[in-house]
Coordinates of C-alpha atoms in Angstrom, one line a residue:
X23 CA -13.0 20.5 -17.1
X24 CA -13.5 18.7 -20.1
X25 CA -11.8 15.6 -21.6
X26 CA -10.1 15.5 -25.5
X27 CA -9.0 11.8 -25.5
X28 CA -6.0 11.2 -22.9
X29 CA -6.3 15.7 -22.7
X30 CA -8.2 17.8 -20.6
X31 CA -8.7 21.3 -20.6
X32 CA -9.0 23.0 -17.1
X33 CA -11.8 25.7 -16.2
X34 CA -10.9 26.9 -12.7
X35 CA -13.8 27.1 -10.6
X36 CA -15.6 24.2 -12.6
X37 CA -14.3 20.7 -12.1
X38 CA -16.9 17.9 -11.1
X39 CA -16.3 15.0 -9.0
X40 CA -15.8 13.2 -12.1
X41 CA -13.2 14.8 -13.3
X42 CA -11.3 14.7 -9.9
X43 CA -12.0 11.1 -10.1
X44 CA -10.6 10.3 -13.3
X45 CA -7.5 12.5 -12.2
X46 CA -7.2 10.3 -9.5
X47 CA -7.4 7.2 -11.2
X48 CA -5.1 7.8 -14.0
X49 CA -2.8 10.5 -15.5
X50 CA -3.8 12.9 -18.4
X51 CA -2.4 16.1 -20.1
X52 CA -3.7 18.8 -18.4
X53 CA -4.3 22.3 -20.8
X54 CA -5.7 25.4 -19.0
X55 CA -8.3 27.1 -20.6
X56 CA -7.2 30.6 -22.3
X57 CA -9.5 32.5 -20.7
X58 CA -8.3 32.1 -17.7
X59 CA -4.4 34.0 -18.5
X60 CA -6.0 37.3 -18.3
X61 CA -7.4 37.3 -15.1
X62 CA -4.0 35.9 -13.9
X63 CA -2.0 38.4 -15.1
X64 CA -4.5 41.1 -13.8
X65 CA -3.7 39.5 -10.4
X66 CA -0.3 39.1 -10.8
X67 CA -0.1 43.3 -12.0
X68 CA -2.0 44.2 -9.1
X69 CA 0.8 42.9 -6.8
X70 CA 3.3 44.2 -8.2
X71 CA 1.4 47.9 -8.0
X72 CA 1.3 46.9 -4.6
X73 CA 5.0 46.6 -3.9
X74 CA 5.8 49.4 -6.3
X75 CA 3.8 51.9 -3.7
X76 CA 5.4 50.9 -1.5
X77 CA 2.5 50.1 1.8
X78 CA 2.8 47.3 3.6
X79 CA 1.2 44.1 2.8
X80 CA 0.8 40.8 4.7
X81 CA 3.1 38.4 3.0
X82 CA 3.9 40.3 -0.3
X83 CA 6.3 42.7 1.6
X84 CA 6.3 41.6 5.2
X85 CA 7.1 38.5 7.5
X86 CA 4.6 35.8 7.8
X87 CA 2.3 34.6 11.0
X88 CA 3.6 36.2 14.0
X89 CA 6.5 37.9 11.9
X90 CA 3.4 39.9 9.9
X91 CA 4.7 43.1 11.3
X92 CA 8.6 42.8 10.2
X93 CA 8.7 45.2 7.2
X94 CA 10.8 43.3 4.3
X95 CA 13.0 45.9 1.8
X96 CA 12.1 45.3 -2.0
X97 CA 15.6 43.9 -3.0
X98 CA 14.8 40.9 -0.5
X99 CA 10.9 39.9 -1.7
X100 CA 12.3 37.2 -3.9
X101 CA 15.0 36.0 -1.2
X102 CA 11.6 35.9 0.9
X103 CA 10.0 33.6 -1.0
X104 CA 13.0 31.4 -1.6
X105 CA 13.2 31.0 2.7
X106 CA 9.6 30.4 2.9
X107 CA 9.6 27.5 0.9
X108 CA 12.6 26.1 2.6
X109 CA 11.8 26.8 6.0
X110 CA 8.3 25.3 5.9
X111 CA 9.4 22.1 4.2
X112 CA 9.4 20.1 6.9
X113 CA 7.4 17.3 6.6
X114 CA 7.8 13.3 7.5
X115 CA 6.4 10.1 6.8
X116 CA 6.1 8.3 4.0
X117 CA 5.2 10.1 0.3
X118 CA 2.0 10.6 -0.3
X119 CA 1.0 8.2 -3.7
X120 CA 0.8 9.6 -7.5
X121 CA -2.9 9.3 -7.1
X122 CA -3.2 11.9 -4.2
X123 CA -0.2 14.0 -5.8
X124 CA -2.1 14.9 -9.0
X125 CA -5.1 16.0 -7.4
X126 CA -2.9 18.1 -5.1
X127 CA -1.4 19.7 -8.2
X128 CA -5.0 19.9 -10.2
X129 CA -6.6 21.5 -7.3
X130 CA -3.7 24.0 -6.5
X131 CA -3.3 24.4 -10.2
X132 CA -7.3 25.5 -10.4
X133 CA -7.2 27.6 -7.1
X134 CA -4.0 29.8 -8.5
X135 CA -5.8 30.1 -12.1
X136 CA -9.1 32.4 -10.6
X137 CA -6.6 34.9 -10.4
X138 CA -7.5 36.3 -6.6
X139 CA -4.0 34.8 -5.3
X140 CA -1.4 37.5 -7.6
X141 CA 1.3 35.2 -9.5
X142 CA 2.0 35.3 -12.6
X143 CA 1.0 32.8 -15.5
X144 CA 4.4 31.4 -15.0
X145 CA 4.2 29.8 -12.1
X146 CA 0.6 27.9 -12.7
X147 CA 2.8 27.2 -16.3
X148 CA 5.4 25.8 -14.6
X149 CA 2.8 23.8 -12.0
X150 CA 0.9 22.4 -15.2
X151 CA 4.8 21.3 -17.0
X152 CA 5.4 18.9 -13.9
X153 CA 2.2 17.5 -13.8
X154 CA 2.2 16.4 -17.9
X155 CA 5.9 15.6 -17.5
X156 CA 4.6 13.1 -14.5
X157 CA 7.4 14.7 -12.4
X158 CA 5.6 14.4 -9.4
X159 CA 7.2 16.2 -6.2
X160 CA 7.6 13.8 -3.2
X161 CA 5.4 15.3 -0.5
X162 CA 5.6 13.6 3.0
X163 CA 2.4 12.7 4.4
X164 CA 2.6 14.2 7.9
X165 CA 3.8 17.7 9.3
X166 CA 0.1 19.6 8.3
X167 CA -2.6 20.6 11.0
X168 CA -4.8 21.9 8.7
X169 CA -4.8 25.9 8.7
X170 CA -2.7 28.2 7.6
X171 CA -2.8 26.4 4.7
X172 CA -1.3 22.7 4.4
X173 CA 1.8 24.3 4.6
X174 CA 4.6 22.1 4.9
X175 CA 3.2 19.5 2.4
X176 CA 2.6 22.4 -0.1
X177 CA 6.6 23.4 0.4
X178 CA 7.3 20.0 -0.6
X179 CA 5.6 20.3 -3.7
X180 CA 7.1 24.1 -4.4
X181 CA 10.4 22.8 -3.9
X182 CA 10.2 21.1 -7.0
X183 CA 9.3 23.4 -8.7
X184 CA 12.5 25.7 -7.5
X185 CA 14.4 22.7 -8.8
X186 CA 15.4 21.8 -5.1
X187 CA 14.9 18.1 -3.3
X188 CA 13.8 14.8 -4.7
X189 CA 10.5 13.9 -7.2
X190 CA 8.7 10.2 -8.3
X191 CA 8.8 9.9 -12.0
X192 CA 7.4 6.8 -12.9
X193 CA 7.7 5.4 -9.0
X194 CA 11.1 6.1 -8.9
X195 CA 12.5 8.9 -7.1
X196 CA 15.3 11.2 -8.3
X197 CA 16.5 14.5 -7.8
X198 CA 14.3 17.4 -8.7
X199 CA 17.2 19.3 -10.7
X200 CA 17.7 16.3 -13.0
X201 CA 14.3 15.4 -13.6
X202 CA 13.7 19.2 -14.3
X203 CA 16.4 19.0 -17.2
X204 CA 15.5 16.2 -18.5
X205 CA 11.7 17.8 -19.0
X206 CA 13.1 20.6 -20.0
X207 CA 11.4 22.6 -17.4
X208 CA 13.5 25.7 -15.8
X209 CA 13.3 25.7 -12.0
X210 CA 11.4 29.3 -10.8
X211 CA 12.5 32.2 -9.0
X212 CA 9.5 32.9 -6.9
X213 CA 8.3 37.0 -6.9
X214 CA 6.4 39.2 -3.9
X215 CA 3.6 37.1 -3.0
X216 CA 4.1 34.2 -5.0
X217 CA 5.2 31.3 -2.2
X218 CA 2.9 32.2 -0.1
X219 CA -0.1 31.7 -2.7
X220 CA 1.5 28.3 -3.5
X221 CA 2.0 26.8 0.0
X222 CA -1.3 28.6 1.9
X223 CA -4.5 26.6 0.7
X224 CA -6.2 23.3 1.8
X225 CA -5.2 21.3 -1.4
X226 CA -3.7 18.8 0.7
X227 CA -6.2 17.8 3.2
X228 CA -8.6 18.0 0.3
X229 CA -6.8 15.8 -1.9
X230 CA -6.5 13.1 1.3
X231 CA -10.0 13.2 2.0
X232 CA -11.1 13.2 -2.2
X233 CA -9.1 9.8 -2.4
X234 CA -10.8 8.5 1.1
X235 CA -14.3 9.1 -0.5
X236 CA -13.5 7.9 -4.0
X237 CA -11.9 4.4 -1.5
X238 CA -15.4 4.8 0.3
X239 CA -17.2 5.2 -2.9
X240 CA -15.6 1.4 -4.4
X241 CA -16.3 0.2 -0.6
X242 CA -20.3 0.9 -0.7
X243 CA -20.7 -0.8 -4.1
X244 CA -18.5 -3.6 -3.0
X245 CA -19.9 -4.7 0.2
X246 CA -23.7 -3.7 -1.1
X247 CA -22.6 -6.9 -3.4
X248 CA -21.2 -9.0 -0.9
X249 CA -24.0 -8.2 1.5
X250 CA -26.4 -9.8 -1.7
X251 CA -24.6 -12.7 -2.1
X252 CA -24.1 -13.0 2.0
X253 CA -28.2 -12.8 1.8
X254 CA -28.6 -15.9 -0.5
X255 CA -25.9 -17.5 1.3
X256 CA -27.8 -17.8 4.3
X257 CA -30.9 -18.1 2.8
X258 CA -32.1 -15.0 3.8
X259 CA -35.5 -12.7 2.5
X260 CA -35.8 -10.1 0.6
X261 CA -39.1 -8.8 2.0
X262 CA -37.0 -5.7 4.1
X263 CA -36.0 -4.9 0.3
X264 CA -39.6 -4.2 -0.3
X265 CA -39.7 -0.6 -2.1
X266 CA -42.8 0.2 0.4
X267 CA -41.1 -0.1 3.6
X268 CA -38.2 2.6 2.6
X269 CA -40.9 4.9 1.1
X270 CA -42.7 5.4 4.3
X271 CA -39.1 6.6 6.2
X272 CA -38.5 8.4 3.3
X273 CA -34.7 8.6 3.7
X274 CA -33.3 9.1 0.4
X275 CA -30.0 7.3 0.8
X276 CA -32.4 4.1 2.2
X277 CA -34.9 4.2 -0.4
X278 CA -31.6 4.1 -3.6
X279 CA -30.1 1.6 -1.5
X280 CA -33.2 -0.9 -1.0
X281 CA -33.6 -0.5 -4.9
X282 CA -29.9 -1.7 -5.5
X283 CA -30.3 -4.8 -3.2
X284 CA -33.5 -5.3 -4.9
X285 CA -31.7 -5.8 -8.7
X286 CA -28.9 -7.5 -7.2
X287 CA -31.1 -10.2 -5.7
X288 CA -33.6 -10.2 -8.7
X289 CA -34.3 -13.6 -10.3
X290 CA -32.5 -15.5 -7.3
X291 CA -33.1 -19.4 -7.5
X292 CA -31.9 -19.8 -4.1
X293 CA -34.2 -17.5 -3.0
X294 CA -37.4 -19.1 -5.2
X295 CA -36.4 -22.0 -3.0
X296 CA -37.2 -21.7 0.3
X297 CA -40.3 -18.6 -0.2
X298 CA -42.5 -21.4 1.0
X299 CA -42.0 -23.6 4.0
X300 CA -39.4 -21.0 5.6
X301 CA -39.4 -21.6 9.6
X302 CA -37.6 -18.1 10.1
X303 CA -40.0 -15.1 10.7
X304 CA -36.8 -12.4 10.7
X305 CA -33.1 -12.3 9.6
X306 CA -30.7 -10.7 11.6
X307 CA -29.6 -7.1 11.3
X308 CA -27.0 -7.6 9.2
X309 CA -29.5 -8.9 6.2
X310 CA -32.1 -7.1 7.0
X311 CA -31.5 -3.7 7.9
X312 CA -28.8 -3.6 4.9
X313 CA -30.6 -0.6 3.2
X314 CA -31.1 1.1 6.5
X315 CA -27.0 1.3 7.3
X316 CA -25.7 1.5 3.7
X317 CA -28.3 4.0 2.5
X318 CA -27.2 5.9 5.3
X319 CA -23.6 5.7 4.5
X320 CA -24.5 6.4 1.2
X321 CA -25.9 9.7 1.9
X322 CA -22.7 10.1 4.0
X323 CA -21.0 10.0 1.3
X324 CA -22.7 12.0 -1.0
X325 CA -22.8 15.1 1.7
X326 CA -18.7 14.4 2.1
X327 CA -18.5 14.6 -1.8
X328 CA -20.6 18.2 -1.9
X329 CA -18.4 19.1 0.7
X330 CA -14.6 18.3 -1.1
X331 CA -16.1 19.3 -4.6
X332 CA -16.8 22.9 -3.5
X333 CA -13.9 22.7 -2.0
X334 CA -11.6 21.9 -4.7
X335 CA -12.8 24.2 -7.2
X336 CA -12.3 27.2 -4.2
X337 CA -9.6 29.7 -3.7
X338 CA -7.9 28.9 0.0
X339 CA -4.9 30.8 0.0
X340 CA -4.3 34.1 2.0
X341 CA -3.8 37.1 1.7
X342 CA -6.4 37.2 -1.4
X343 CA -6.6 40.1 -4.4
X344 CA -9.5 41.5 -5.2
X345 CA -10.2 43.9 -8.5
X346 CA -13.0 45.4 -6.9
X347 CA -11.1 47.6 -4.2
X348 CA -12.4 51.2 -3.5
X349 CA -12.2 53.7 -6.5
X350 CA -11.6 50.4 -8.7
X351 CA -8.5 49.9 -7.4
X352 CA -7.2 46.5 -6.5
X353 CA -7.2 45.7 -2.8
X354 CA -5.7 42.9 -0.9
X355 CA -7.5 41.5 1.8
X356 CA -6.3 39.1 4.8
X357 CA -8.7 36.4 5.8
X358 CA -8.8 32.4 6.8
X359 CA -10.0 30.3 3.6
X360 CA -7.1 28.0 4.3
X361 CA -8.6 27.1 7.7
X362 CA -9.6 23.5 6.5
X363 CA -13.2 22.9 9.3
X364 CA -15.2 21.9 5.9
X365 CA -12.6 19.5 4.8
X366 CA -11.9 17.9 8.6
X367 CA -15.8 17.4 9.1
X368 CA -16.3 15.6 5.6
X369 CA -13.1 13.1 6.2
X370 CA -14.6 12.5 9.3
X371 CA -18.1 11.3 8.5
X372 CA -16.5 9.9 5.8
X373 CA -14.9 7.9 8.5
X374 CA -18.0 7.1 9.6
X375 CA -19.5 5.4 6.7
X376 CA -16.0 3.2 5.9
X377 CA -16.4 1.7 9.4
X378 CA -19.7 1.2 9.4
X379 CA -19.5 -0.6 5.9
X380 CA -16.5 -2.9 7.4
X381 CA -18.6 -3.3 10.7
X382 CA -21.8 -4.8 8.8
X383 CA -19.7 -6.6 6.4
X384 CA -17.5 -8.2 9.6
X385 CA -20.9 -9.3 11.2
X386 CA -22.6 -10.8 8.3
X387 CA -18.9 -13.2 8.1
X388 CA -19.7 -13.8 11.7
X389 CA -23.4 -15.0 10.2
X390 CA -21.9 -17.3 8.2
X391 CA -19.6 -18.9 9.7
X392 CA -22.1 -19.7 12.7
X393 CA -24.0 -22.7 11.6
X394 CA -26.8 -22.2 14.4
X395 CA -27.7 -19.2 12.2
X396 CA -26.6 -19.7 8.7
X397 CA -27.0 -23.3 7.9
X398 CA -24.4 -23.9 6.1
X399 CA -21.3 -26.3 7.6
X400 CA -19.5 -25.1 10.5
X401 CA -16.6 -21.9 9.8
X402 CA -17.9 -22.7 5.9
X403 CA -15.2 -26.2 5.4
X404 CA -16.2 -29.8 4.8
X405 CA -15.0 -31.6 8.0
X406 CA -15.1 -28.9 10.3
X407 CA -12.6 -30.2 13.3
X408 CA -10.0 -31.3 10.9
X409 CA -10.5 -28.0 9.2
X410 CA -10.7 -24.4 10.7
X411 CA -11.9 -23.3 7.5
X412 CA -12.8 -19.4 8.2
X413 CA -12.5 -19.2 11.5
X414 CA -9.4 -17.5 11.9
X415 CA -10.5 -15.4 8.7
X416 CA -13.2 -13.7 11.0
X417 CA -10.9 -13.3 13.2
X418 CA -9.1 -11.1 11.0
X419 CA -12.2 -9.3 10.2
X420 CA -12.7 -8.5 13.5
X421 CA -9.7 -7.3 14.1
X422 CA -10.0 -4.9 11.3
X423 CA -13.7 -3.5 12.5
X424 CA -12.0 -2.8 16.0
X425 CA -8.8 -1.0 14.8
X426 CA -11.3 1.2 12.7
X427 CA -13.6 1.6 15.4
X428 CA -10.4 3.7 17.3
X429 CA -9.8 5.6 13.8
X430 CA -12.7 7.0 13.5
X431 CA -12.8 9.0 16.2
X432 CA -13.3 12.4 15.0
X433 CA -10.2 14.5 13.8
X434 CA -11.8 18.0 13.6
X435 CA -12.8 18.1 17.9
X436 CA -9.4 18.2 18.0
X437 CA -6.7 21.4 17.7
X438 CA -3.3 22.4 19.1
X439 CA -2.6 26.0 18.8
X440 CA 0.5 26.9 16.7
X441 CA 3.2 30.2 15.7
X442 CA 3.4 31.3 19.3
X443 CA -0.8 31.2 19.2
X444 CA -0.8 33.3 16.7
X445 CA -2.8 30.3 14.3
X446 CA -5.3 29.2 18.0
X447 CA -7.4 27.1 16.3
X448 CA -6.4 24.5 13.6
X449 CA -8.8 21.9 12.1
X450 CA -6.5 18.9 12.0
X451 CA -8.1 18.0 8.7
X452 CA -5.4 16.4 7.5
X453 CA -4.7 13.8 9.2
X454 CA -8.8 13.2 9.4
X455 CA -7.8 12.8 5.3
X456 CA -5.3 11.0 5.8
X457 CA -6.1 7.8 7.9
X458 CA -9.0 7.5 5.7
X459 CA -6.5 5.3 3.7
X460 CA -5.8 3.0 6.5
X461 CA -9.3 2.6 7.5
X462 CA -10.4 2.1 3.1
X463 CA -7.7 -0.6 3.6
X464 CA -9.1 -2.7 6.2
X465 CA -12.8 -2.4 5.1
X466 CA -11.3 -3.9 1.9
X467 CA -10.2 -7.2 3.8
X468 CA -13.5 -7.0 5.4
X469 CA -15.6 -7.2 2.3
X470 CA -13.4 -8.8 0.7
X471 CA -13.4 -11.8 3.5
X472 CA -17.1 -11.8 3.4
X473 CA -16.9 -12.1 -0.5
X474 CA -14.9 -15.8 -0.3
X475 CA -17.1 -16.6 3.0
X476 CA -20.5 -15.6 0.9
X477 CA -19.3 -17.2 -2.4
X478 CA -18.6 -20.5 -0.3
X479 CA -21.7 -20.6 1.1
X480 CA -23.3 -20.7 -2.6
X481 CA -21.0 -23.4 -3.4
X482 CA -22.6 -25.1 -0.7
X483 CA -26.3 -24.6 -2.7
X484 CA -25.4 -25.9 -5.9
X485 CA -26.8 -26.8 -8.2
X486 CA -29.1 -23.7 -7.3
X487 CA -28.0 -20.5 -8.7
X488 CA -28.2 -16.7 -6.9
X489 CA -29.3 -14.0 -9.4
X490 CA -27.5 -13.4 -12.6
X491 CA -25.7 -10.0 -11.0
X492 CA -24.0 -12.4 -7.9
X493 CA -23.3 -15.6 -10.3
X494 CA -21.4 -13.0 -12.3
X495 CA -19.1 -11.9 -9.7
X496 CA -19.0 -15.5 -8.0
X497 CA -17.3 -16.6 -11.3
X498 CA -14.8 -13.9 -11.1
X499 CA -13.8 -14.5 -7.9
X500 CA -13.4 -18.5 -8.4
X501 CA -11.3 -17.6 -11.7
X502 CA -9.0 -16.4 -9.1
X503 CA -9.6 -18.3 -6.1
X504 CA -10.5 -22.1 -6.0
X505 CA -13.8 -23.2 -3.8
X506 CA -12.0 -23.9 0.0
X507 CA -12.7 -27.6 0.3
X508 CA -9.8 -28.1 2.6
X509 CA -7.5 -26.0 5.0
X510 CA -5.0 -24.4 2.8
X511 CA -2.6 -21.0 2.7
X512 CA -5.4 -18.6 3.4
X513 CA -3.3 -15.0 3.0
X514 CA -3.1 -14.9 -0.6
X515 CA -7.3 -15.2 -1.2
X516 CA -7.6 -12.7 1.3
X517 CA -5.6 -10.5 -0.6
X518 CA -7.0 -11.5 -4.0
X519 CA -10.7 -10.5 -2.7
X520 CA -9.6 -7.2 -1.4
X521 CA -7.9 -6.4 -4.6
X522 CA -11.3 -7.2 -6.5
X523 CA -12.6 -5.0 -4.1
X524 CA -10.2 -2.2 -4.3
X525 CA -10.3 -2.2 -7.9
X526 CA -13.7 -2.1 -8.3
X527 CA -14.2 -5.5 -10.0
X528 CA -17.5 -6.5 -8.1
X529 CA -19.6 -3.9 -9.6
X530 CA -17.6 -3.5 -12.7
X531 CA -20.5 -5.6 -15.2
X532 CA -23.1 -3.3 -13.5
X533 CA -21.8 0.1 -12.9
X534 CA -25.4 0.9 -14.6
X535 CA -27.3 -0.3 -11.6
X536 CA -24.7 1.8 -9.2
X537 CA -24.7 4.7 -11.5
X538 CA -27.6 6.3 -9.2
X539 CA -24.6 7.0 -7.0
X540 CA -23.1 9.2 -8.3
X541 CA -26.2 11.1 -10.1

């Protein structure tokens, strides 16, 4: 994919992680490169050779799942279609956001243009026409188990494009036939084959699980900062940073990590303060082995995002055409690339890594707040007794590290069988995508707690500064939140951390130093 300005031009097969991420984060005009018509119309041709011979063919001219044998006539292919769509659109829950929307599209969008799924350009037009119109379809978030395609979720989506049930334009919703007209975008009449391809595929639980690493992705920077700034805090050492010690485990994830905490602690006065005369031999875990637990998450991560990326540049519907049949004919073949097992297994060590990141993170608060460890005043509040200060904060933290604990149970161990056992084994990867959100969330308070709990503690330092990198961010948090020298209304800090953390504004003046992240 490559950008023009607010355009980008699409080559299936060949979006980076970049791209999806930039997708995610904000809308642009999406052009298909040209080369890729030809191939689509070759695969659209082929189908309709198919169904003008006449043999049957799994879900160009018969039923579908257990229903494969029922032969369909020609003059009801398109009436097919139509009762596919409407018949699996049974999903529930609340819409999925704009953000996970596009990338639905994108990725389905791709998958159609490598031209082994048989529609015609038309329908990836039509796809590409809602998506620059911002006429996104409102897909409920539950009601997919992950093979056979994300099927009902995927209806949801090809229902708008029939012109049938509600879309979001701009956040609000409205009906699909309206927001069609006033786009000027004529609602589809689907052909042999041509449901099917849009509704079998993994786009969904890919698109979940993209947005839970690109959440995880803002979490590891975030809390790699608070964990700095919770290090000078409490006066801790960075001698476990030492480039040496990481070396000798080799682990590559360690050995980037221990680098990062090394610049962001770089040229620390609090820490030139106490090198000599320091009673303490070790820190606890929570400082020291920093670089041991994020790097670890970090390669995590990185595996998670190999995973998706292949992922979202592959063809997952079924059946699949191929030009290479016997005799150079085109055959169509039956297989499982919509069972989603790559996907589930990423979202779940994804799952992994964002509780791990909010369990460190809760017990370095814990640290702090603990004046036998720390030294700083008791729960981080002048006149502890008439003040709770963050006591009840931690709390909350805590709270949040245990309800993750139970979310991250895997997804993927489990499957219920489904269409009379015809589909025995199903990955569940959607939902192992999907509560990645929840669990992003409540990491977010997490850091973002231990943010106003280590910035408090440097208060409590002054007139020594921490390194440039932390006195950065300490400034824009207090431009938003005042030092806590008394109890006050505690909620809205929390919340104004975790945005900062959400939005990525604790790394945003040194996205250079992170960059190794994503190389």
């Amino acid at each position: 994919m490559t950008q023009h300005a607010k355009s980008w031009t699409l080559k299936p097969g060949a979006m980076t992680l970049g791209d999806l991420r930039a997708v995610w984060a904000a809308p642009a005009k999406l052009i298909l490169a040209a080369e890729a018509y030809p191939v689509i119309e070759a695969s659209a041709a082929a189908v309709q050779a198919i169904v003008a011979k006449g043999d049957a063919a799994y879900g160009i001219n018969t039923g579908f799942g257990l229903l494969a044998k029922t032969r369909i006539p020609d003059e009801k292919l398109e009436q097919l279609q139509r009762n596919l769509i409407l018949s699996h659109s049974v999903g529930t829950g609340e819409l999925l956001s704009d953000a996970v929307v596009r990338l639905i599209m994108l990725m389905k969008i791709g998958s159609l243009a490598r031209g082994f799924s048989g529609v015609r350009p038309l329908i990836v037009d039509t796809l590409i026409a809602l998506y620059n119109a911002g006429i996104m379809p409102a897909i409920p978030a539950k009601g997919s188990v992950g093979a056979s395609g994300d099927l009902a979720p995927l209806s949801h989506m090809t229902l708008a494009m029939l012109g049938v049930g509600d879309v979001r334009v701009n956040g609000e919703l409205m009906p699909a036939p309206e927001a069609l007209a006033q786009a000027g975008i004529a609602p589809v009449v689907l052909a042999a084959k041509e449901g099917l391809a849009l509704i079998n595929g993994t786009q969904v639980s890919n698109a979940l699980a993209l947005h839970g690493l690109f959440m995880a992705e803002r979490l590891l920077e975030a809390a790699m900062v608070t964990g700095a700034l919770s290090l000078d805090a409490a006066k801790g050492s960075d001698a476990p940073f030492d480039a040496r010690v990481h070396a000798v485990r080799g682990q590559p994830g360690q050995i980037l990590a221990a680098q990062m905490y090394r610049q962001l602690v770089a040229n620390s006065a609090i820490r030139a303060s106490h090198l000599e005369g320091d009673e303490r031999v070790q820190d606890p875990y929570s400082l020291r082995c920093q670089p041991q637990v994020m790097g670890a998450c970090l390669d995590l991560i990185g595996n998670a995002g190999r995973t998706l990326l292949i992922e979202a540049n592959a063809v997952t519907d079924n059946p699949l055409i191929f030009q290479d049949g016997p005799n150079g004919q085109a055959e169509i073949v039956s297989g499982g690339n919509f069972h989603a097992e790559p996907v589930a297994f990423a979202a779940d060590t994804l799952a992994l890594a964002i509780a791990e990141i909010g369990a460190l993170a809760e017990r370095r608060i814990a640290l702090l707040i603990d004046a036998t460890l720390s030294g700083l005043p008791p729960f981080l509040v002048r006149d502890p007794g008439v003040n709770s200060g963050f006591m009840i904060a931690h709390v909350t933290a805590a709270a949040l590290a245990s309800e993750n604990k139970s979310l991250a149970h895997p997804a993927s161990v489990d499957s219920l069988p489904t269409s009379a056992n015809q589909e025995d084994h199903v990955s569940m990867a959607t939902f192992a995508g999907r509560r990645l959100d929840d669990m992003a969330h409540n990491t977010a308070v997490i850091v973002g707690i231990e943010l106003l709990a280590a910035a408090q503690g440097i208060d409590f330092h002054r007139p020594l500064k921490t390194s440039p990198h932390l006195e950065h961010v300490h400034h824009q948090l207090r431009q938003k939140v005042p030092f806590f020298d008394a109890d006050r209304f505690f909620a809205p800090d929390i919340e104004a951390a975790k945005q900062m953390v959400l939005q990525g504004e604790l790394s945003s003046t040194c996205k250079n130093l992170f960059a190794p992240l994503y190389a």
